[in-house]
Short mmCIF file of C-alpha atoms in Angstrom, two decimals:
data_model
loop_
_atom_site.label_atom_id
_atom_site.label_comp_id
_atom_site.label_asym_id
_atom_site.label_seq_id
_atom_site.Cartn_x
_atom_site.Cartn_y
_atom_site.Cartn_z
CA MET A 1 69.16 63.93 -14.30
CA LYS A 2 69.50 65.24 -17.87
CA LYS A 3 68.24 61.92 -19.24
CA ILE A 4 65.15 61.99 -17.04
CA ILE A 5 64.41 65.59 -17.99
CA PHE A 6 64.78 64.71 -21.67
CA LEU A 7 62.42 61.76 -21.34
CA PHE A 8 59.87 63.87 -19.52
CA VAL A 9 59.97 66.54 -22.23
CA LEU A 10 59.67 63.87 -24.91
CA ALA A 11 56.73 62.27 -23.13
CA ALA A 12 55.04 65.62 -22.53
CA THR A 13 55.37 66.42 -26.23
CA LEU A 14 53.89 63.06 -27.20
CA PHE A 15 51.04 63.29 -24.70
CA SER A 16 50.09 66.76 -25.92
CA CYS A 17 49.53 65.58 -29.49
CA SER A 18 46.28 64.21 -30.85
CA SER A 19 47.36 63.38 -34.40
CA ASP A 20 50.41 61.82 -36.00
CA GLU A 21 50.54 62.70 -39.67
CA ASN A 22 53.77 60.74 -40.23
CA SER A 23 52.49 57.29 -39.29
CA SER A 24 49.66 55.03 -40.46
CA ALA A 25 48.59 57.14 -43.40
CA GLY A 26 46.16 54.46 -44.59
CA LYS A 27 42.43 54.96 -44.13
CA SER A 28 41.61 51.36 -43.21
CA SER A 29 40.19 50.63 -39.77
CA LEU A 30 41.42 47.01 -39.99
CA LEU A 31 44.67 46.28 -38.21
CA LYS A 32 47.68 44.85 -39.99
CA ARG A 33 50.18 44.69 -37.12
CA VAL A 34 50.66 45.97 -33.58
CA ASP A 35 54.16 46.13 -32.08
CA PHE A 36 54.30 46.01 -28.28
CA TYR A 37 57.47 47.40 -26.65
CA PRO A 38 58.94 48.21 -30.08
CA ASN A 39 62.72 47.94 -30.46
CA LYS A 40 63.06 46.38 -27.01
CA PRO A 41 64.37 42.84 -26.30
CA ASN A 42 60.85 41.79 -25.24
CA GLU A 43 59.14 43.21 -28.34
CA SER A 44 56.01 41.29 -29.34
CA ARG A 45 54.39 41.62 -32.77
CA TRP A 46 50.71 40.86 -33.26
CA ASN A 47 49.85 40.14 -36.88
CA PHE A 48 46.30 40.30 -38.29
CA ASN A 49 44.67 38.53 -41.22
CA ASN A 50 42.79 40.11 -44.15
CA LEU A 51 39.63 40.33 -42.04
CA GLY A 52 41.51 42.26 -39.39
CA LEU A 53 41.47 39.37 -36.87
CA LEU A 54 44.48 38.42 -34.75
CA ASP A 55 46.24 35.71 -36.75
CA ASN A 56 49.54 35.15 -34.94
CA ILE A 57 52.00 36.58 -32.42
CA THR A 58 55.73 36.61 -33.10
CA LYS A 59 58.94 37.92 -31.60
CA GLN A 60 60.73 40.78 -33.35
CA ASP A 61 62.82 38.33 -35.40
CA GLY A 62 59.72 36.55 -36.66
CA THR A 63 59.89 33.58 -34.28
CA LEU A 64 56.34 32.27 -33.91
CA VAL A 65 54.91 32.50 -30.39
CA GLU A 66 51.23 31.76 -30.98
CA LYS A 67 48.95 30.99 -33.92
CA PHE A 68 45.13 31.15 -34.20
CA VAL A 69 42.84 29.40 -36.70
CA TYR A 70 39.23 30.54 -37.22
CA ASP A 71 36.02 29.04 -38.57
CA SER A 72 33.63 30.88 -40.89
CA ASN A 73 31.95 32.52 -37.86
CA ASN A 74 35.26 34.02 -36.67
CA ASN A 75 35.45 31.59 -33.76
CA VAL A 76 38.93 30.38 -32.79
CA ILE A 77 38.93 26.64 -33.42
CA LYS A 78 42.66 26.12 -32.86
CA ASP A 79 45.13 27.99 -30.66
CA THR A 80 48.74 26.77 -30.75
CA LYS A 81 51.51 28.18 -28.54
CA TYR A 82 55.18 27.70 -29.39
CA ASN A 83 58.52 27.80 -27.63
CA ASN A 84 61.53 28.11 -29.94
CA GLY A 85 59.75 26.28 -32.74
CA SER A 86 58.29 23.49 -30.62
CA VAL A 87 54.60 23.25 -29.75
CA LEU A 88 54.14 24.24 -26.12
CA ALA A 89 50.34 23.95 -25.94
CA ASP A 90 47.63 23.14 -28.45
CA TYR A 91 43.93 23.92 -27.93
CA ASN A 92 41.34 22.43 -30.29
CA VAL A 93 37.93 24.01 -29.75
CA THR A 94 34.40 23.07 -30.79
CA TYR A 95 31.29 25.28 -30.83
CA ASP A 96 27.55 24.73 -31.13
CA SER A 97 25.25 26.45 -33.62
CA ALA A 98 24.98 29.48 -31.28
CA ASN A 99 28.80 29.89 -31.27
CA ILE A 100 29.05 28.67 -27.68
CA ILE A 101 32.19 26.70 -26.78
CA THR A 102 31.24 23.09 -26.14
CA SER A 103 34.66 21.46 -25.69
CA ILE A 104 38.38 22.17 -25.58
CA ASN A 105 40.73 19.27 -26.34
CA GLY A 106 37.87 16.86 -25.75
CA VAL A 107 36.93 18.24 -22.33
CA THR A 108 33.20 18.95 -22.41
CA TYR A 109 31.96 22.22 -20.91
CA ASP A 110 28.52 22.76 -19.45
CA TYR A 111 27.08 26.12 -20.49
CA VAL A 112 24.32 27.31 -18.20
CA TYR A 113 22.47 30.47 -17.31
CA SER A 114 21.86 31.43 -13.72
CA ALA A 115 20.83 34.58 -11.88
CA ALA A 116 24.54 35.45 -11.69
CA GLY A 117 24.94 35.28 -15.47
CA PHE A 118 26.23 32.92 -18.11
CA ARG A 119 28.66 30.28 -16.91
CA TYR A 120 30.94 27.60 -18.32
CA SER A 121 31.81 24.78 -15.94
CA TYR A 122 33.00 21.23 -15.57
CA THR A 123 33.91 18.95 -12.69
CA ASN A 124 35.66 15.61 -12.69
CA ALA A 125 37.58 13.44 -10.23
CA THR A 126 40.61 15.76 -10.20
CA GLU A 127 39.44 19.18 -11.41
CA ASN A 128 36.83 21.82 -10.65
CA PHE A 129 36.34 24.66 -13.13
CA SER A 130 33.90 27.56 -13.42
CA CYS A 131 33.94 30.69 -15.57
CA GLU A 132 31.15 33.27 -15.56
CA ILE A 133 31.03 35.53 -18.62
CA ASN A 134 29.24 38.66 -19.77
CA ASN A 135 27.20 39.24 -22.93
CA ASP A 136 30.41 39.59 -24.96
CA MET A 137 31.48 36.12 -23.76
CA LEU A 138 34.33 37.65 -21.70
CA LEU A 139 35.17 36.43 -18.22
CA THR A 140 33.80 38.11 -15.13
CA LYS A 141 34.52 35.39 -12.56
CA TYR A 142 36.90 32.47 -13.02
CA SER A 143 37.96 29.72 -10.64
CA TYR A 144 40.04 26.58 -11.14
CA SER A 145 41.48 23.99 -8.79
CA ASN A 146 42.80 20.46 -9.03
CA VAL A 147 44.19 17.86 -6.68
CA ASP A 148 47.76 19.10 -7.17
CA SER A 149 47.27 22.86 -6.82
CA PRO A 150 45.21 25.31 -4.72
CA GLU A 151 42.32 27.27 -6.15
CA LYS A 152 43.11 30.20 -8.45
CA LYS A 153 40.51 32.89 -9.08
CA TYR A 154 40.15 35.88 -11.39
CA ASP A 155 37.58 38.66 -11.21
CA ALA A 156 36.95 41.28 -13.90
CA VAL A 157 34.57 44.23 -13.63
CA TYR A 158 33.27 46.14 -16.65
CA SER A 159 31.58 49.47 -17.26
CA ASN A 160 30.39 50.60 -20.71
CA ASN A 161 32.29 47.66 -22.28
CA ASN A 162 35.52 48.77 -20.61
CA MET A 163 37.27 46.54 -18.09
CA ILE A 164 37.75 48.82 -15.08
CA SER A 165 39.34 46.27 -12.75
CA PHE A 166 41.11 42.91 -12.88
CA GLN A 167 42.05 40.87 -9.81
CA ARG A 168 43.82 37.55 -9.22
CA THR A 169 43.50 35.43 -6.07
CA ASN A 170 45.86 32.53 -5.31
CA ASN A 171 44.95 30.13 -2.52
CA GLY A 172 42.73 32.72 -0.87
CA THR A 173 45.23 35.61 -1.12
CA VAL A 174 44.78 38.50 -3.55
CA ASP A 175 48.17 38.89 -5.24
CA LEU A 176 47.36 41.07 -8.27
CA VAL A 177 45.08 44.11 -8.55
CA ARG A 178 44.79 46.38 -11.58
CA ASN A 179 42.38 49.29 -11.89
CA TYR A 180 41.91 51.01 -15.26
CA SER A 181 40.57 54.42 -16.19
CA PHE A 182 39.13 55.55 -19.51
CA GLY A 183 38.19 58.97 -20.81
CA SER A 184 35.71 59.73 -23.53
CA ASP A 185 36.61 57.85 -26.69
CA THR A 186 39.59 59.40 -28.43
CA GLY A 187 39.59 59.06 -32.18
CA ASN A 188 37.81 55.88 -33.26
CA GLY A 189 38.26 54.00 -30.00
CA ASN A 190 40.26 50.83 -29.44
CA PRO A 191 41.00 48.88 -32.66
CA LEU A 192 42.02 45.76 -30.70
CA ARG A 193 38.51 45.30 -29.35
CA ASN A 194 36.82 43.76 -32.40
CA ALA A 195 40.07 42.33 -33.76
CA CYS A 196 40.51 40.10 -30.71
CA LEU A 197 37.02 39.26 -29.42
CA GLY A 198 37.19 35.71 -30.78
CA VAL A 199 40.56 35.15 -29.11
CA MET A 200 39.36 36.68 -25.85
CA LYS A 201 36.29 34.43 -25.78
CA LEU A 202 38.62 31.44 -25.75
CA LYS A 203 41.21 33.02 -23.41
CA SER A 204 38.44 33.59 -20.87
CA LEU A 205 38.53 29.85 -20.32
CA THR A 206 42.16 28.98 -21.05
CA GLU A 207 44.33 31.96 -20.09
CA PRO A 208 42.67 34.69 -17.97
CA GLU A 209 45.96 36.57 -17.50
CA PHE A 210 45.80 37.50 -21.19
CA PHE A 211 43.31 40.14 -19.97
CA MET A 212 45.53 41.85 -17.42
CA ASP A 213 46.75 44.80 -19.53
CA GLY A 214 43.21 45.98 -20.18
CA ILE A 215 43.86 46.47 -23.89
CA PHE A 216 40.67 44.79 -25.13
CA SER A 217 38.20 47.32 -23.80
CA LYS A 218 36.00 49.41 -26.10
CA SER A 219 37.96 52.55 -25.22
CA VAL A 220 41.71 53.09 -25.00
CA VAL A 221 43.23 52.82 -21.51
CA LEU A 222 44.34 56.19 -20.15
CA ALA A 223 45.42 55.31 -16.60
CA LEU A 224 46.35 52.23 -14.55
CA SER A 225 46.80 51.82 -10.81
CA PHE A 226 47.74 48.74 -8.81
CA GLY A 227 45.58 48.76 -5.71
CA THR A 228 45.71 50.08 -2.18
CA GLY A 229 49.22 50.56 -0.79
CA ASN A 230 50.97 50.60 -4.18
CA SER A 231 52.08 54.12 -5.13
CA ILE A 232 53.14 53.17 -8.67
CA HIS A 233 50.68 54.23 -11.35
CA TYR A 234 50.66 54.75 -15.11
CA ALA A 235 49.42 57.61 -17.25
CA TYR A 236 48.93 56.71 -20.91
CA GLY A 237 49.29 59.01 -23.89
CA LEU A 238 48.26 58.33 -27.46
CA LEU A 239 48.60 59.51 -31.01
CA THR A 240 46.09 59.03 -33.81
CA ASN A 241 46.74 58.89 -37.54
CA SER A 242 45.21 61.02 -40.29
CA ALA A 243 42.13 58.76 -40.30
CA ASN A 244 41.74 59.29 -36.53
CA HIS A 245 42.72 55.70 -35.69
CA LEU A 246 45.05 54.92 -32.80
CA SER A 247 48.67 54.83 -34.01
CA GLN A 248 50.75 54.98 -30.83
CA HIS A 249 50.11 54.24 -27.14
CA ASP A 250 52.73 55.12 -24.55
CA ILE A 251 53.20 55.20 -20.79
CA GLU A 252 54.49 57.61 -18.19
CA VAL A 253 55.29 55.75 -14.96
CA PHE A 254 54.90 57.61 -11.65
CA ASP A 255 55.67 56.73 -8.04
CA GLY A 256 53.20 58.96 -6.26
CA VAL A 257 53.76 62.36 -7.87
CA THR A 258 57.35 61.53 -8.89
CA PHE A 259 58.00 60.77 -12.56
CA VAL A 260 59.94 57.50 -12.95
CA GLU A 261 60.21 56.65 -16.64
CA TYR A 262 58.67 56.87 -20.09
CA ILE A 263 57.81 53.65 -21.94
CA ASN A 264 57.18 53.36 -25.67
CA TYR A 265 54.39 50.80 -25.29
CA SER A 266 52.74 50.04 -28.62
CA LYS A 267 52.66 51.04 -32.28
CA TYR A 268 49.69 50.37 -34.59
CA TYR A 269 49.68 49.69 -38.35
CA TYR A 270 46.62 49.28 -40.53
CA GLN A 271 45.95 47.46 -43.77
CA GLY A 272 47.39 49.56 -46.55
CA ASP A 273 50.14 50.97 -44.34
CA ASP A 274 53.81 50.39 -45.03
CA LEU A 275 55.52 48.36 -42.31
CA PRO A 276 58.94 49.40 -40.99
#
């Protein structure tokens, strides 16, 4: 009981603050690194290049998990995923003069406009793929099936450039629902938005579940619920640095009205900041 009370007081203190003068003293708006679940066994570090674009993802010990290569238009032309030093997946991407994806690993994508919106698609003897996107080239409706697996679908809904819901359907059954809430922009908004748009344009086609935490919206997520019948929900708190940029994003987990736990979710560092 004492531990829970301590965590609640700690979280309440964090959530009541709007500025953190002790972290991220630099004035740059370009990210240098973001640590997710810092100091936990599953910590993930996102590292950004000199332009502030997501360059690679590593584990806490520096083990490479994923690496991105860009062209001069900030399009991701190569995305390589690793497992303990070995290449797990490798995506080589081509674009046309309008920065539209035309192929991934030699598979040609049709890019069409319909009344429903922009859409990538391809069909062959074994596969059927379709991905509708919005004006930011981010997925709104995704479906994929092949001869060996049932159809998988994803649906994302946006409002004011914020993803307010994300849903996954497997073989006709909805098995994941996430609903996000956003307040008025706190500080200078979400620094991950512009830093990751090129990656997200590709992930719309290759890895829709990369979207599920809602961290690429224009605003910073403040609440998350998991659909009808699930009483678990998250309330997010944040700190900003002296330049009013997001420096820390944390979670209070509730089951109904009952506080469950506090999670130190992410820590942000900007170019010019000292890294721990």
